[in-house]
């Protein structure tokens, strides 16, 4: 039964017929003013979006492509049938300008101020906040891109951003006091939070950062605040950034496991962790470019925020400074204070007597305050938001203890938006390193069908690579952060040969089969035969060509040009934009502004966002998942190896690169824990 981890029979799909696609710039139309906004009754969580400046940014990519019905035609045209030739894409570059989505703060006054005060008066008890309060938020650990239920723990990026927005307009909030501690999230989320901090400052209210333990990522956020404080014993580790790639080839060799991996794309390093003992030249090139992008951006932002030269900041980092006193002397932090001293300072600033308690409201309580209470209602035009976070699978695995992206669930939401007339546009918010190639392709098809009927904007968070990019490329416009990890257009598939391991532990397995390739999915006790290996390679190559060709078609790019930027290479968002893989640089706010632009809603008119993604799993669901996984002990090793590496079938997955103080541990392979447990049991 050479346990095939990633191979499924890949049915041949119809040929892709690239069409001539001409970018069309939709000019916003003047429309009558929208009547008083209302909150639609919906079973889904809905939010509104405030006034935006009608600024426009020129896209770095000229490859925006609206869709025609021919985009979904699976049968060749008569001309193609006669000539036997495939149409070539005619690239007609046009520079399209996109609205920036920049927030323009307008102080609530007049009649609207009276209405807001009345709403606060009749608000639910849990929405009431005393005037002169300070919003406190502790940013640390993992930050999810999904909405959280009221019973869920942890931080949610949508709720963090919404709290900043509400606090800016809330007359009861005097300012924000941020506790920033070690973060375990990517740079895309950090950029989004930083943008909301800068937007909050436009309200004129203060925002102060307190950093007891601070690395580069935490300091990057703190620099957006007006003042930075740290205790005398604070841990500062501003020593620079690293990128790590770990390899299990030697470990597997010692314990008798032989990974047989087929990867397509010279930069597709997802299989390297299992087969190699050191980094390949191509992988080193790719990781070096990513590291240079992130470190260079960090130096630029910090030097600009602190009014210093980039060279001076870099020299300071290279000195290896860890003393808090030096950070104060050099102007990197405002002062050295304990938490209680900062609170005393805030009391003095707000005119609160020393013997009185400073009024504070925390993240969890303030998240319960509705936008409606603050008069931040949406407009009549509804925009659907579908959030897709985590590894991609077609159906939920019985061994899975995390939600991830389940294709059948996402497809159901996409279809509901397509079939509903109430949604004018849709935003697909993606935070995924990829996963099952078949699942990615099925979602790509549904997003394409949706995009044929209404505008669809893809908004990328920390990572939208491989299968994550597969989803995004189906949208009409792709928006990414500067440091989003994206691209990775490639596939990987493979199996584990456990023959030597079985021999070591005295286990034997025999297979009786009928059919030349019947054992391809069954025999994990032996390596692939030459004819099986050939079929394996052809299957992977076919999957890669489908991915690459669909990427070229979706981005209106010749296949040859797409091949140059594909090959499994991961790109930073700003590089992806210059290469035509991404249309605009920005966050969710810009994606919303672009959606408004495409449905001809003026930028100063509000819209209502309807979140179709339900809150993340509750404790009972997690416990249920864990309980269902503690079964079938005799199959545990085999199934965990399968689940933690390639799952079922060909994979479109970015490798588990670990960026120290860049990406935290969220994308690091969990296989190390398994190997550690196995070795400790010998």
mmCIF file of N, CA, C and O in Angstrom, residues 304-340:
data_model
loop_
_atom_site.group_PDB
_atom_site.id
_atom_site.type_symbol
_atom_site.label_atom_id
_atom_site.label_comp_id
_atom_site.label_asym_id
_atom_site.label_seq_id
_atom_site.Cartn_x
_atom_site.Cartn_y
_atom_site.Cartn_z
ATOM 1 N N UNK A 304 10.910 56.889 8.787
ATOM 2 C CA UNK A 304 9.968 57.962 8.477
ATOM 3 C C UNK A 304 9.159 58.359 9.707
ATOM 4 O O UNK A 304 8.955 59.544 9.973
ATOM 5 N N UNK A 305 8.700 57.357 10.483
ATOM 6 C CA UNK A 305 7.891 57.631 11.672
ATOM 7 C C UNK A 305 8.681 58.370 12.738
ATOM 8 O O UNK A 305 8.140 59.224 13.455
ATOM 9 N N UNK A 306 9.959 58.054 12.856
ATOM 10 C CA UNK A 306 10.787 58.636 13.907
ATOM 11 C C UNK A 306 11.606 59.837 13.436
ATOM 12 O O UNK A 306 12.397 60.403 14.209
ATOM 13 N N UNK A 307 11.403 60.215 12.168
ATOM 14 C CA UNK A 307 12.122 61.372 11.652
ATOM 15 C C UNK A 307 13.620 61.172 11.587
ATOM 16 O O UNK A 307 14.406 62.089 11.836
ATOM 17 N N UNK A 308 14.042 59.964 11.257
ATOM 18 C CA UNK A 308 15.463 59.644 11.187
ATOM 19 C C UNK A 308 15.843 59.181 9.787
ATOM 20 O O UNK A 308 14.973 58.840 8.978
ATOM 21 N N UNK A 309 17.121 59.155 9.515
ATOM 22 C CA UNK A 309 17.596 58.631 8.252
ATOM 23 C C UNK A 309 17.587 57.106 8.302
ATOM 24 O O UNK A 309 17.853 56.510 9.346
ATOM 25 N N UNK A 310 17.310 56.502 7.170
ATOM 26 C CA UNK A 310 17.283 55.039 7.099
ATOM 27 C C UNK A 310 18.608 54.439 7.540
ATOM 28 O O UNK A 310 18.651 53.439 8.259
ATOM 29 N N UNK A 311 19.720 55.066 7.136
ATOM 30 C CA UNK A 311 21.038 54.559 7.493
ATOM 31 C C UNK A 311 21.257 54.593 9.000
ATOM 32 O O UNK A 311 21.871 53.676 9.570
ATOM 33 N N UNK A 312 20.736 55.630 9.657
ATOM 34 C CA UNK A 312 20.902 55.742 11.110
ATOM 35 C C UNK A 312 20.129 54.644 11.836
ATOM 36 O O UNK A 312 20.614 54.076 12.817
ATOM 37 N N UNK A 313 18.918 54.348 11.353
ATOM 38 C CA UNK A 313 18.124 53.283 11.972
ATOM 39 C C UNK A 313 18.816 51.940 11.776
ATOM 40 O O UNK A 313 18.912 51.125 12.709
ATOM 41 N N UNK A 314 19.340 51.701 10.583
ATOM 42 C CA UNK A 314 20.013 50.431 10.304
ATOM 43 C C UNK A 314 21.268 50.281 11.152
ATOM 44 O O UNK A 314 21.546 49.197 11.680
ATOM 45 N N UNK A 315 22.023 51.363 11.311
ATOM 46 C CA UNK A 315 23.225 51.308 12.149
ATOM 47 C C UNK A 315 22.868 51.036 13.602
ATOM 48 O O UNK A 315 23.576 50.295 14.304
ATOM 49 N N UNK A 316 21.768 51.630 14.062
ATOM 50 C CA UNK A 316 21.327 51.416 15.438
ATOM 51 C C UNK A 316 20.947 49.947 15.650
ATOM 52 O O UNK A 316 21.292 49.352 16.680
ATOM 53 N N UNK A 317 20.254 49.354 14.679
ATOM 54 C CA UNK A 317 19.878 47.943 14.777
ATOM 55 C C UNK A 317 21.129 47.072 14.829
ATOM 56 O O UNK A 317 21.213 46.110 15.596
ATOM 57 N N UNK A 318 22.125 47.410 14.027
ATOM 58 C CA UNK A 318 23.347 46.607 13.948
ATOM 59 C C UNK A 318 24.227 46.736 15.184
ATOM 60 O O UNK A 318 25.172 45.965 15.355
ATOM 61 N N UNK A 319 23.939 47.706 16.049
ATOM 62 C CA UNK A 319 24.678 47.822 17.309
ATOM 63 C C UNK A 319 24.212 46.796 18.334
ATOM 64 O O UNK A 319 24.899 46.559 19.333
ATOM 65 N N UNK A 320 23.040 46.202 18.098
ATOM 66 C CA UNK A 320 22.528 45.216 19.040
ATOM 67 C C UNK A 320 22.097 45.829 20.356
ATOM 68 O O UNK A 320 22.368 45.294 21.433
ATOM 69 N N UNK A 321 21.415 46.945 20.292
ATOM 70 C CA UNK A 321 21.006 47.658 21.502
ATOM 71 C C UNK A 321 19.843 46.932 22.181
ATOM 72 O O UNK A 321 18.869 46.558 21.533
ATOM 73 N N UNK A 322 19.970 46.722 23.463
ATOM 74 C CA UNK A 322 18.901 46.098 24.242
ATOM 75 C C UNK A 322 18.507 46.933 25.454
ATOM 76 O O UNK A 322 17.477 46.687 26.081
ATOM 77 N N UNK A 323 19.311 47.943 25.817
ATOM 78 C CA UNK A 323 18.992 48.775 26.973
ATOM 79 C C UNK A 323 17.857 49.743 26.634
ATOM 80 O O UNK A 323 17.916 50.452 25.634
ATOM 81 N N UNK A 324 16.852 49.777 27.490
ATOM 82 C CA UNK A 324 15.711 50.660 27.272
ATOM 83 C C UNK A 324 16.148 52.121 27.332
ATOM 84 O O UNK A 324 15.611 52.979 26.616
ATOM 85 N N UNK A 325 17.158 52.400 28.176
ATOM 86 C CA UNK A 325 17.646 53.779 28.304
ATOM 87 C C UNK A 325 18.190 54.298 26.975
ATOM 88 O O UNK A 325 17.965 55.462 26.613
ATOM 89 N N UNK A 326 18.899 53.431 26.242
ATOM 90 C CA UNK A 326 19.433 53.843 24.932
ATOM 91 C C UNK A 326 18.308 54.142 23.954
ATOM 92 O O UNK A 326 18.400 55.075 23.141
ATOM 93 N N UNK A 327 17.250 53.346 24.010
ATOM 94 C CA UNK A 327 16.115 53.568 23.114
ATOM 95 C C UNK A 327 15.478 54.925 23.375
ATOM 96 O O UNK A 327 15.075 55.624 22.451
ATOM 97 N N UNK A 328 15.422 55.299 24.663
ATOM 98 C CA UNK A 328 14.872 56.620 25.002
ATOM 99 C C UNK A 328 15.819 57.727 24.538
ATOM 100 O O UNK A 328 15.390 58.734 23.962
ATOM 101 N N UNK A 329 17.111 57.549 24.785
ATOM 102 C CA UNK A 329 18.102 58.566 24.408
ATOM 103 C C UNK A 329 18.104 58.811 22.909
ATOM 104 O O UNK A 329 18.246 59.952 22.453
ATOM 105 N N UNK A 330 17.941 57.741 22.136
ATOM 106 C CA UNK A 330 17.987 57.862 20.675
ATOM 107 C C UNK A 330 16.636 58.268 20.076
ATOM 108 O O UNK A 330 16.517 58.414 18.865
ATOM 109 N N UNK A 331 15.616 58.419 20.925
ATOM 110 C CA UNK A 331 14.319 58.878 20.447
ATOM 111 C C UNK A 331 13.437 57.806 19.848
ATOM 112 O O UNK A 331 12.462 58.114 19.148
ATOM 113 N N UNK A 332 13.732 56.529 20.140
ATOM 114 C CA UNK A 332 12.889 55.453 19.616
ATOM 115 C C UNK A 332 11.652 55.229 20.476
ATOM 116 O O UNK A 332 10.651 54.704 19.995
ATOM 117 N N UNK A 333 11.733 55.562 21.759
ATOM 118 C CA UNK A 333 10.552 55.533 22.617
ATOM 119 C C UNK A 333 10.425 56.886 23.306
ATOM 120 O O UNK A 333 11.405 57.640 23.406
ATOM 121 N N UNK A 334 9.237 57.178 23.797
ATOM 122 C CA UNK A 334 8.979 58.493 24.403
ATOM 123 C C UNK A 334 9.572 58.599 25.794
ATOM 124 O O UNK A 334 10.245 59.575 26.126
ATOM 125 N N UNK A 335 9.308 57.562 26.630
ATOM 126 C CA UNK A 335 9.812 57.606 28.004
ATOM 127 C C UNK A 335 9.744 56.213 28.613
ATOM 128 O O UNK A 335 9.149 55.297 28.039
ATOM 129 N N UNK A 336 10.349 56.076 29.800
ATOM 130 C CA UNK A 336 10.369 54.803 30.515
ATOM 131 C C UNK A 336 9.417 54.902 31.698
ATOM 132 O O UNK A 336 9.673 55.647 32.649
ATOM 133 N N UNK A 337 8.320 54.188 31.625
ATOM 134 C CA UNK A 337 7.316 54.211 32.685
ATOM 135 C C UNK A 337 6.712 52.824 32.855
ATOM 136 O O UNK A 337 6.598 52.056 31.893
ATOM 137 N N UNK A 338 6.314 52.525 34.089
ATOM 138 C CA UNK A 338 5.506 51.335 34.334
ATOM 139 C C UNK A 338 4.064 51.632 33.913
ATOM 140 O O UNK A 338 3.679 52.777 33.704
ATOM 141 N N UNK A 339 3.284 50.558 33.843
ATOM 142 C CA UNK A 339 1.898 50.683 33.411
ATOM 143 C C UNK A 339 1.115 51.649 34.306
ATOM 144 O O UNK A 339 0.370 52.496 33.814
ATOM 145 N N UNK A 340 1.279 51.529 35.631
ATOM 146 C CA UNK A 340 0.530 52.399 36.546
ATOM 147 C C UNK A 340 0.929 53.860 36.388
ATOM 148 O O UNK A 340 0.115 54.774 36.568
#
